[in-house]
Short mmCIF file of C-alpha atoms in Angstrom, two decimals:
data_model
loop_
_atom_site.label_atom_id
_atom_site.label_comp_id
_atom_site.label_asym_id
_atom_site.label_seq_id
_atom_site.Cartn_x
_atom_site.Cartn_y
_atom_site.Cartn_z
CA MET A 10 0.08 0.08 0.11
CA SER A 11 1.44 3.40 -0.97
CA THR A 12 1.94 5.99 1.39
CA ALA A 13 0.61 9.74 1.15
CA ALA A 14 3.50 12.17 1.41
CA HIS A 15 4.31 15.69 0.68
CA GLN A 16 7.65 17.00 -0.76
CA PHE A 17 9.07 20.08 -2.07
CA VAL A 18 10.18 20.34 -5.53
CA SER A 19 12.78 22.80 -7.29
CA HIS A 20 12.98 23.53 -10.96
CA PHE A 21 16.57 25.19 -10.15
CA ASP A 22 14.96 28.69 -10.28
CA GLY A 23 15.53 29.75 -6.74
CA ILE A 24 13.65 29.86 -3.58
CA ASP A 25 10.51 31.49 -5.00
CA GLY A 26 10.33 28.48 -7.50
CA LEU A 27 10.17 25.94 -4.70
CA LYS A 28 6.93 24.18 -4.88
CA LYS A 29 5.13 22.00 -2.28
CA VAL A 30 3.47 18.97 -3.93
CA LYS A 31 1.51 15.77 -3.04
CA ALA A 32 2.95 12.37 -3.71
CA GLN A 33 2.57 8.70 -3.27
CA VAL A 34 5.37 6.72 -2.03
CA SER A 35 5.38 2.96 -3.09
CA PRO A 36 5.99 0.40 -0.55
CA PRO A 37 9.61 -0.53 0.01
CA GLY A 38 11.00 -3.11 -2.42
CA SER A 39 13.62 -5.76 -1.75
CA GLY A 40 16.65 -4.11 0.11
CA GLU A 41 14.78 -0.84 0.63
CA VAL A 42 13.26 1.04 3.71
CA LEU A 43 10.44 3.48 4.01
CA VAL A 44 11.50 6.34 6.38
CA GLU A 45 9.09 8.89 7.70
CA ILE A 46 11.28 12.24 7.81
CA HIS A 47 11.19 14.03 11.22
CA SER A 48 14.04 16.72 10.58
CA VAL A 49 15.94 18.14 7.71
CA SER A 50 18.97 20.56 7.91
CA LEU A 51 19.93 22.74 4.97
CA ASN A 52 23.54 23.55 3.71
CA TYR A 53 25.13 25.92 1.58
CA ARG A 54 25.31 23.29 -1.29
CA ASP A 55 21.32 23.14 -1.09
CA MET A 56 21.03 26.73 -1.94
CA GLU A 57 23.30 26.23 -4.89
CA VAL A 58 21.29 23.37 -5.97
CA ILE A 59 17.95 25.02 -6.09
CA ARG A 60 19.54 28.09 -7.91
CA GLY A 61 20.84 25.78 -10.56
CA GLU A 62 24.54 26.83 -9.59
CA TYR A 63 25.95 23.36 -8.27
CA ASN A 64 27.63 22.73 -11.54
CA HIS A 65 31.23 22.14 -10.80
CA HIS A 66 31.27 18.28 -10.57
CA ARG A 67 31.25 16.70 -13.97
CA ALA A 68 29.52 13.57 -12.64
CA ILE A 69 26.51 15.25 -11.24
CA GLY A 70 23.92 15.83 -13.97
CA GLN A 71 20.76 17.88 -13.66
CA GLY A 72 17.23 16.91 -14.72
CA PRO A 73 14.27 19.31 -15.12
CA ASN A 74 13.60 19.41 -11.25
CA ILE A 75 14.65 17.84 -7.94
CA VAL A 76 13.53 17.33 -4.41
CA PRO A 77 16.38 19.00 -2.60
CA CYS A 78 18.29 18.57 0.58
CA SER A 79 20.53 15.63 1.85
CA ASP A 80 20.55 15.81 5.52
CA MET A 81 17.72 14.21 7.64
CA CYS A 82 16.78 12.38 10.65
CA GLY A 83 13.61 10.05 10.59
CA VAL A 84 12.07 6.90 11.82
CA VAL A 85 11.79 3.62 9.83
CA LYS A 86 8.14 2.79 9.02
CA ASN A 87 8.36 -0.24 6.74
CA VAL A 88 11.15 -2.40 5.52
CA GLY A 89 11.24 -4.46 2.34
CA GLN A 90 12.15 -8.02 1.64
CA ASP A 91 15.67 -9.14 2.63
CA VAL A 92 16.19 -6.10 4.95
CA THR A 93 17.75 -7.29 8.22
CA LYS A 94 19.69 -4.18 9.23
CA TRP A 95 16.70 -2.21 10.07
CA LYS A 96 13.34 -2.58 11.99
CA VAL A 97 10.22 -0.41 12.09
CA GLY A 98 10.94 2.41 14.85
CA ASP A 99 14.61 2.55 14.40
CA ARG A 100 15.80 6.44 14.12
CA VAL A 101 18.11 6.78 11.29
CA LEU A 102 20.30 9.42 9.54
CA SER A 103 20.67 9.80 5.68
CA THR A 104 24.16 9.38 4.08
CA PHE A 105 25.08 12.10 1.38
CA ILE A 106 26.70 9.61 -1.13
CA PRO A 107 25.13 6.23 -0.31
CA ASP A 108 27.50 4.27 -2.50
CA HIS A 109 30.51 5.80 -0.85
CA GLN A 110 30.80 3.19 1.78
CA THR A 111 34.50 3.28 2.51
CA GLY A 112 37.72 4.62 0.97
CA GLN A 113 38.23 7.16 -1.81
CA LEU A 114 35.06 8.66 -3.42
CA THR A 115 34.49 7.46 -7.09
CA GLU A 116 32.86 9.31 -10.00
CA SER A 117 30.29 6.61 -10.06
CA ALA A 118 29.35 7.02 -6.31
CA VAL A 119 29.23 10.97 -6.52
CA SER A 120 26.80 10.58 -9.54
CA LYS A 121 24.21 8.96 -7.19
CA GLY A 122 24.38 11.73 -4.31
CA VAL A 123 21.23 12.48 -2.45
CA GLY A 124 19.74 15.82 -3.14
CA LEU A 125 21.36 16.09 -6.60
CA PRO A 126 21.40 14.14 -8.93
CA LEU A 127 19.04 11.62 -6.92
CA PRO A 128 15.95 12.89 -5.24
CA GLY A 129 16.61 14.55 -1.65
CA VAL A 130 14.89 14.50 1.70
CA LEU A 131 12.69 17.67 1.82
CA ALA A 132 9.77 15.52 2.18
CA THR A 133 7.65 13.82 4.78
CA HIS A 134 8.46 10.39 3.52
CA ARG A 135 11.23 8.66 1.24
CA ILE A 136 12.33 5.42 0.21
CA PHE A 137 16.05 4.63 0.82
CA ALA A 138 18.40 1.78 0.10
CA ASP A 139 19.11 -0.19 3.33
CA TYR A 140 22.81 0.74 3.18
CA ALA A 141 21.88 4.44 2.67
CA LEU A 142 21.19 4.96 6.24
CA ILE A 143 23.11 4.94 9.51
CA LYS A 144 21.91 4.75 13.19
CA ALA A 145 21.04 7.99 14.67
CA PRO A 146 22.84 8.83 18.05
CA GLU A 147 20.63 7.80 20.69
CA HIS A 148 21.51 10.85 22.81
CA MET A 149 20.64 13.41 20.17
CA SER A 150 17.30 14.88 19.36
CA ASP A 151 16.21 14.43 15.62
CA GLN A 152 17.02 18.02 15.12
CA GLU A 153 20.58 17.64 16.36
CA ALA A 154 21.18 14.49 14.67
CA SER A 155 19.84 15.66 11.26
CA THR A 156 22.93 18.34 11.26
CA LEU A 157 25.43 15.69 11.04
CA THR A 158 25.34 14.24 7.56
CA ILE A 159 27.14 17.07 5.47
CA ALA A 160 28.89 19.86 7.50
CA SER A 161 30.11 17.68 10.50
CA VAL A 162 31.31 14.73 8.40
CA THR A 163 32.93 17.20 5.95
CA ALA A 164 34.87 18.74 9.19
CA TRP A 165 35.70 15.45 10.51
CA MET A 166 37.17 14.22 7.18
CA GLY A 167 39.15 17.42 6.96
CA ILE A 168 40.89 16.50 10.34
CA ASN A 169 40.78 12.58 10.28
CA GLY A 170 40.30 11.63 6.64
CA MET A 171 44.11 10.98 5.82
CA ARG A 172 44.57 8.85 8.95
CA PRO A 173 43.48 5.16 9.19
CA LEU A 174 39.97 4.70 10.67
CA GLY A 175 40.07 4.77 14.31
CA GLN A 176 43.25 6.70 14.54
CA ASN A 177 41.90 10.29 14.91
CA GLY A 178 44.18 13.42 14.33
CA GLY A 179 44.65 16.78 15.67
CA GLN A 180 46.48 16.08 19.02
CA ASP A 181 49.23 19.13 19.40
CA GLU A 182 48.79 20.09 15.80
CA TYR A 183 48.01 23.54 14.37
CA VAL A 184 44.64 23.46 12.68
CA LEU A 185 43.53 26.49 10.61
CA LEU A 186 39.82 27.08 9.80
CA GLN A 187 38.58 29.82 7.33
CA GLY A 188 35.44 31.24 8.52
CA THR A 189 32.61 30.33 11.03
CA GLY A 190 30.15 28.46 8.77
CA GLY A 191 28.75 25.13 9.82
CA VAL A 192 31.99 23.17 8.57
CA GLY A 193 34.33 25.61 10.46
CA ILE A 194 32.35 25.73 13.73
CA SER A 195 32.19 21.92 13.57
CA ALA A 196 35.81 21.48 12.83
CA LEU A 197 36.65 24.01 15.69
CA GLN A 198 35.17 21.70 18.24
CA ILE A 199 36.33 18.34 16.53
CA ALA A 200 39.82 19.84 16.72
CA LYS A 201 39.75 21.18 20.25
CA ALA A 202 38.33 17.80 21.42
CA SER A 203 41.37 16.16 19.65
CA GLY A 204 43.88 18.37 21.51
CA ALA A 205 44.75 20.51 18.71
CA LYS A 206 45.63 24.27 18.62
CA VAL A 207 42.95 25.90 16.57
CA ILE A 208 43.33 29.15 14.61
CA ILE A 209 40.25 30.49 12.99
CA THR A 210 39.67 33.75 10.77
CA SER A 211 36.61 35.85 10.20
CA SER A 212 35.71 39.29 9.06
CA SER A 213 33.94 40.02 12.28
CA ASP A 214 35.30 40.51 15.88
CA GLU A 215 31.92 39.23 17.19
CA LYS A 216 32.21 36.09 15.31
CA LEU A 217 35.65 35.73 16.57
CA GLU A 218 34.42 36.31 20.21
CA LEU A 219 31.97 33.39 19.54
CA ALA A 220 34.71 31.25 18.26
CA LYS A 221 36.80 32.08 21.44
CA GLN A 222 33.86 30.87 23.55
CA LEU A 223 33.78 27.69 21.62
CA GLY A 224 37.66 27.23 22.24
CA ALA A 225 39.47 28.91 19.28
CA ASP A 226 43.24 29.36 20.61
CA PHE A 227 43.96 32.12 17.94
CA ARG A 228 41.59 34.29 16.15
CA ILE A 229 42.48 36.62 13.18
CA ASN A 230 40.24 39.17 11.55
CA TYR A 231 41.02 39.17 8.08
CA ARG A 232 39.61 42.62 7.54
CA LYS A 233 41.97 44.22 9.78
CA ALA A 234 44.83 41.63 8.92
CA PRO A 235 44.57 41.27 5.07
CA ASP A 236 48.00 39.51 5.22
CA TRP A 237 46.60 36.93 7.57
CA GLU A 238 48.80 34.23 6.26
CA LYS A 239 51.60 36.03 8.06
CA SER A 240 49.43 36.30 11.22
CA VAL A 241 49.23 32.44 10.94
CA MET A 242 53.00 32.08 10.83
CA ASP A 243 53.48 34.41 13.70
CA VAL A 244 51.11 32.81 16.24
CA THR A 245 52.63 29.33 15.21
CA LYS A 246 56.16 30.88 15.65
CA ASP A 247 57.00 30.11 11.87
CA HIS A 248 55.64 26.48 11.98
CA GLY A 249 52.52 27.07 10.00
CA ALA A 250 49.24 25.21 10.04
CA ASP A 251 49.55 21.45 10.10
CA ILE A 252 45.92 21.07 8.95
CA ILE A 253 43.99 23.68 6.90
CA LEU A 254 40.23 23.52 6.02
CA GLU A 255 40.40 25.57 2.90
CA THR A 256 36.87 27.06 2.27
CA GLY A 257 37.62 30.57 0.81
CA GLY A 258 38.56 29.31 -2.58
CA ALA A 259 39.87 31.74 -5.08
CA GLU A 260 40.98 34.68 -2.86
CA THR A 261 42.45 32.40 -0.12
CA ILE A 262 44.16 29.24 -1.68
CA LEU A 263 47.49 31.05 -2.30
CA LYS A 264 47.41 32.41 1.37
CA SER A 265 46.76 28.75 2.70
CA PHE A 266 49.93 27.56 0.73
CA GLN A 267 51.95 30.34 2.26
CA CYS A 268 51.00 29.56 5.85
CA ALA A 269 50.78 25.80 5.68
CA ALA A 270 53.36 23.79 7.81
CA TYR A 271 56.16 21.65 6.18
CA GLY A 272 54.43 18.41 5.21
CA GLY A 273 51.09 19.78 6.05
CA LEU A 274 47.64 19.01 4.69
CA ILE A 275 45.41 21.64 2.84
CA ASN A 276 41.75 20.24 2.49
CA CYS A 277 39.87 22.15 -0.42
CA ILE A 278 36.34 22.25 0.82
CA GLY A 279 34.51 25.35 -0.22
CA TYR A 280 34.79 28.42 -2.39
CA THR A 281 32.92 31.31 -0.53
CA SER A 282 35.19 33.79 -2.41
CA GLY A 283 34.31 32.43 -5.66
CA LYS A 284 34.94 29.52 -8.07
CA GLY A 285 37.28 31.40 -10.56
CA SER A 286 40.74 32.83 -10.32
CA THR A 287 40.74 36.54 -9.02
CA THR A 288 43.80 37.45 -10.86
CA GLY A 289 45.36 36.74 -14.46
CA ASP A 290 48.15 34.75 -12.77
CA LEU A 291 47.50 31.49 -11.45
CA PRO A 292 49.78 30.16 -8.62
CA ASN A 293 52.18 27.33 -9.61
CA ILE A 294 50.41 24.69 -7.56
CA ASN A 295 52.89 22.18 -8.48
CA LEU A 296 55.95 24.21 -7.15
CA LEU A 297 53.85 25.34 -3.95
CA THR A 298 53.04 21.91 -3.11
CA LEU A 299 56.60 20.55 -3.66
CA SER A 300 58.16 23.48 -1.74
CA LYS A 301 56.70 22.17 1.70
CA THR A 302 56.02 18.56 0.45
CA LEU A 303 52.31 19.41 1.13
CA THR A 304 49.14 17.22 0.49
CA LEU A 305 46.41 18.93 -1.27
CA LYS A 306 42.99 17.02 -0.89
CA GLY A 307 39.58 17.76 -2.28
CA ILE A 308 36.77 16.98 0.18
CA ILE A 309 33.16 16.59 -0.81
CA ASN A 310 32.01 14.63 2.31
CA GLY A 311 33.10 11.15 3.76
CA PRO A 312 32.31 7.49 3.39
CA THR A 313 29.79 5.66 5.57
CA ASP A 314 32.29 4.04 7.84
CA ARG A 315 33.78 7.50 8.62
CA PHE A 316 30.38 8.86 9.40
CA GLU A 317 29.68 5.94 11.85
CA GLU A 318 33.28 6.49 13.20
CA MET A 319 32.27 10.25 13.98
CA CYS A 320 28.89 9.39 15.58
CA LEU A 321 30.64 6.90 18.01
CA ARG A 322 32.55 9.79 19.35
CA LEU A 323 29.70 12.56 19.82
CA MET A 324 29.10 13.81 23.37
CA ARG A 325 25.70 14.83 24.62
CA PRO A 326 25.44 18.44 23.86
CA LYS A 327 24.65 21.03 26.36
CA ARG A 328 21.41 22.88 25.82
CA PRO A 329 21.16 26.63 25.66
CA SER A 330 19.12 28.39 28.43
CA ASN A 331 16.93 31.06 26.52
CA PHE A 332 15.64 31.99 23.05
CA TRP A 333 13.29 34.50 21.32
CA ARG A 334 10.38 33.28 19.05
CA ALA A 335 9.54 34.19 15.64
CA GLY A 336 7.07 33.01 13.01
CA LEU A 337 8.18 32.25 9.58
CA THR A 338 6.49 31.31 6.22
CA LEU A 339 7.73 29.36 3.39
CA GLU A 340 7.72 32.54 1.21
CA SER A 341 10.06 34.34 3.58
CA TRP A 342 13.07 32.07 2.64
CA SER A 343 16.15 34.18 1.33
CA PHE A 344 19.67 33.27 1.26
CA ARG A 345 21.44 33.78 4.58
CA SER A 346 18.42 34.84 6.16
CA ILE A 347 16.43 31.93 7.15
CA ASN A 348 17.64 29.72 10.02
CA ARG A 349 14.98 27.15 11.16
CA LEU A 350 11.46 26.75 9.81
CA HIS A 351 8.83 24.12 10.91
CA LEU A 352 6.84 22.79 7.89
CA GLN A 353 5.08 20.20 10.16
CA PRO A 354 5.66 19.23 13.90
CA TRP A 355 7.75 16.29 12.30
CA ILE A 356 9.62 18.35 9.85
CA LEU A 357 12.15 20.95 10.91
CA ILE A 358 14.44 22.77 8.61
CA SER A 359 17.55 24.20 10.22
CA TRP A 360 19.33 26.51 7.62
CA LEU A 361 23.10 26.93 7.77
CA VAL A 362 23.68 30.63 7.85
CA SER A 363 27.23 30.68 6.34
CA ASP A 364 27.55 34.68 7.08
CA LEU A 365 26.80 35.08 10.85
CA ASN A 366 25.28 38.73 10.25
CA SER A 367 24.96 41.14 13.21
CA PHE A 368 24.52 39.02 15.97
CA LYS A 369 24.95 39.83 19.81
CA CYS A 370 24.98 37.18 22.31
CA SER A 371 25.91 36.28 25.75
CA PRO A 372 27.02 32.68 26.24
CA PRO A 373 25.66 30.17 26.51
CA VAL A 374 22.57 31.96 25.39
CA SER A 375 21.14 31.05 21.86
CA VAL A 376 20.06 34.29 20.22
CA ALA A 377 17.66 34.83 17.56
CA LEU A 378 17.45 38.26 15.85
CA ALA A 379 14.35 39.22 13.81
CA ALA A 380 14.39 41.82 11.13
CA GLN A 381 11.61 44.41 10.85
CA ALA A 382 9.18 43.92 8.03
CA ASN A 383 9.97 47.27 6.31
CA GLU A 384 13.65 46.33 5.86
CA LYS A 385 15.07 45.38 2.48
CA GLN A 386 14.20 41.75 2.80
CA PRO A 387 10.57 41.38 3.51
CA CYS A 388 10.85 38.59 5.86
CA THR A 389 11.52 37.61 9.18
CA ILE A 390 15.23 37.08 9.66
CA VAL A 391 15.96 34.49 12.50
CA TYR A 392 19.56 33.69 13.45
CA PHE A 393 20.39 30.96 16.14
CA TYR A 394 23.92 30.54 17.70
CA HIS A 395 24.64 27.90 20.06
CA VAL A 396 27.65 28.72 22.03
CA ALA A 397 27.97 26.13 24.77
CA ILE A 398 31.74 25.43 25.01
CA ASP A 399 31.82 21.94 25.81
CA LEU A 400 30.14 20.61 22.58
CA ILE A 401 32.24 18.56 20.30
CA PHE A 402 30.09 19.58 17.55
CA ALA A 403 28.22 22.92 17.23
CA LEU A 404 25.89 20.89 14.67
CA GLU A 405 25.80 23.88 12.45
CA ILE A 406 25.15 25.97 15.37
CA LEU A 407 21.66 25.93 14.82
CA LEU A 408 19.95 23.67 17.24
CA TYR A 409 17.47 23.34 19.97
CA ILE A 410 15.22 26.25 19.04
CA GLU A 411 11.61 25.76 18.27
CA ILE A 412 9.56 28.43 16.37
CA LEU A 413 6.01 28.74 15.21
CA ARG A 414 4.95 25.77 13.28
CA VAL A 415 3.69 26.23 9.68
CA PRO A 416 1.40 23.52 8.36
CA LEU A 417 2.81 21.61 5.67
CA CYS A 418 -0.57 20.53 4.10
CA SER A 419 -2.21 24.00 4.00
#
């Protein structure tokens, strides 16, 4: 018997084109699992997908439309024939690239990623292959656990991915993080829990104060110190950063080479400053790599076994003590503005705000800032910042806050 469901569909034309539709989900077949989705978290990638801008991987095609999003936590409602790993009632998380079970990512696997090119999880129900799920940490809420799939796994791989499974890195190493987005904040707390000395950059002293509360040892405002690579060398006493999570892209990659430690690792993760070169002179990557015997590694996410490894090491988070409330509608979504939005009691969307604009907070209180209706963006803007110091993961720093619920079926 089919299951009545609702899902959001994008035609790659931006937020305004995201449409809510009814759907019928067929019973799970052999090796398949039906999941009722309780919580979905959004990433920078998801915004690129619905805008039609996620086009830099040759293996990822684009059809006429897509159900977006990759990160979810839900409950198994039915299992198909031959499924022994899961039973009805199990809490599960989606994996981003299900065929990437272990080892290096392949072109074949990345061509089957959830949320593009395969249908995503922005729905009430979805069929998954039984190997496309992992067990949700028991001590985490659905909302908390749903934020692990992309940002936290990417951060975990940036620090541990070049080491054997079970041999985690970071101890006594200098780790350089660019920015205070979901990957950076997750990596900050992973690195600190591993015993690393963490350097983080930002354009805002307020964001750097937040990073300090989360344990950052050295904080650099790159607006005030445009030659921040020299600052990194200064604070490390000319040693350089052993591990760099390179998320800036065009405007930062050369600086990353210049402040990397001899034999260091540069993880190419993002491109917030752009995908193309900002100058006519491209750096000689070959010479830069050889000069310090560096390792340059591109990271999309991580395999299932590393995701499970990470979940085994999660600590129970500390809840914030206060919040403000605000109501949102689907039509009010806009880039870097919407933080969390209830579509149903069982569907929570937590948007990763990559630019932590204009926040004020007194740790350990989560703060929501609501813009007035007459401002440039005609919507309620809500930011949540979790600043508990003893978290291993900030979980995209968007957790635990409930706001007005908007019926999915209206």
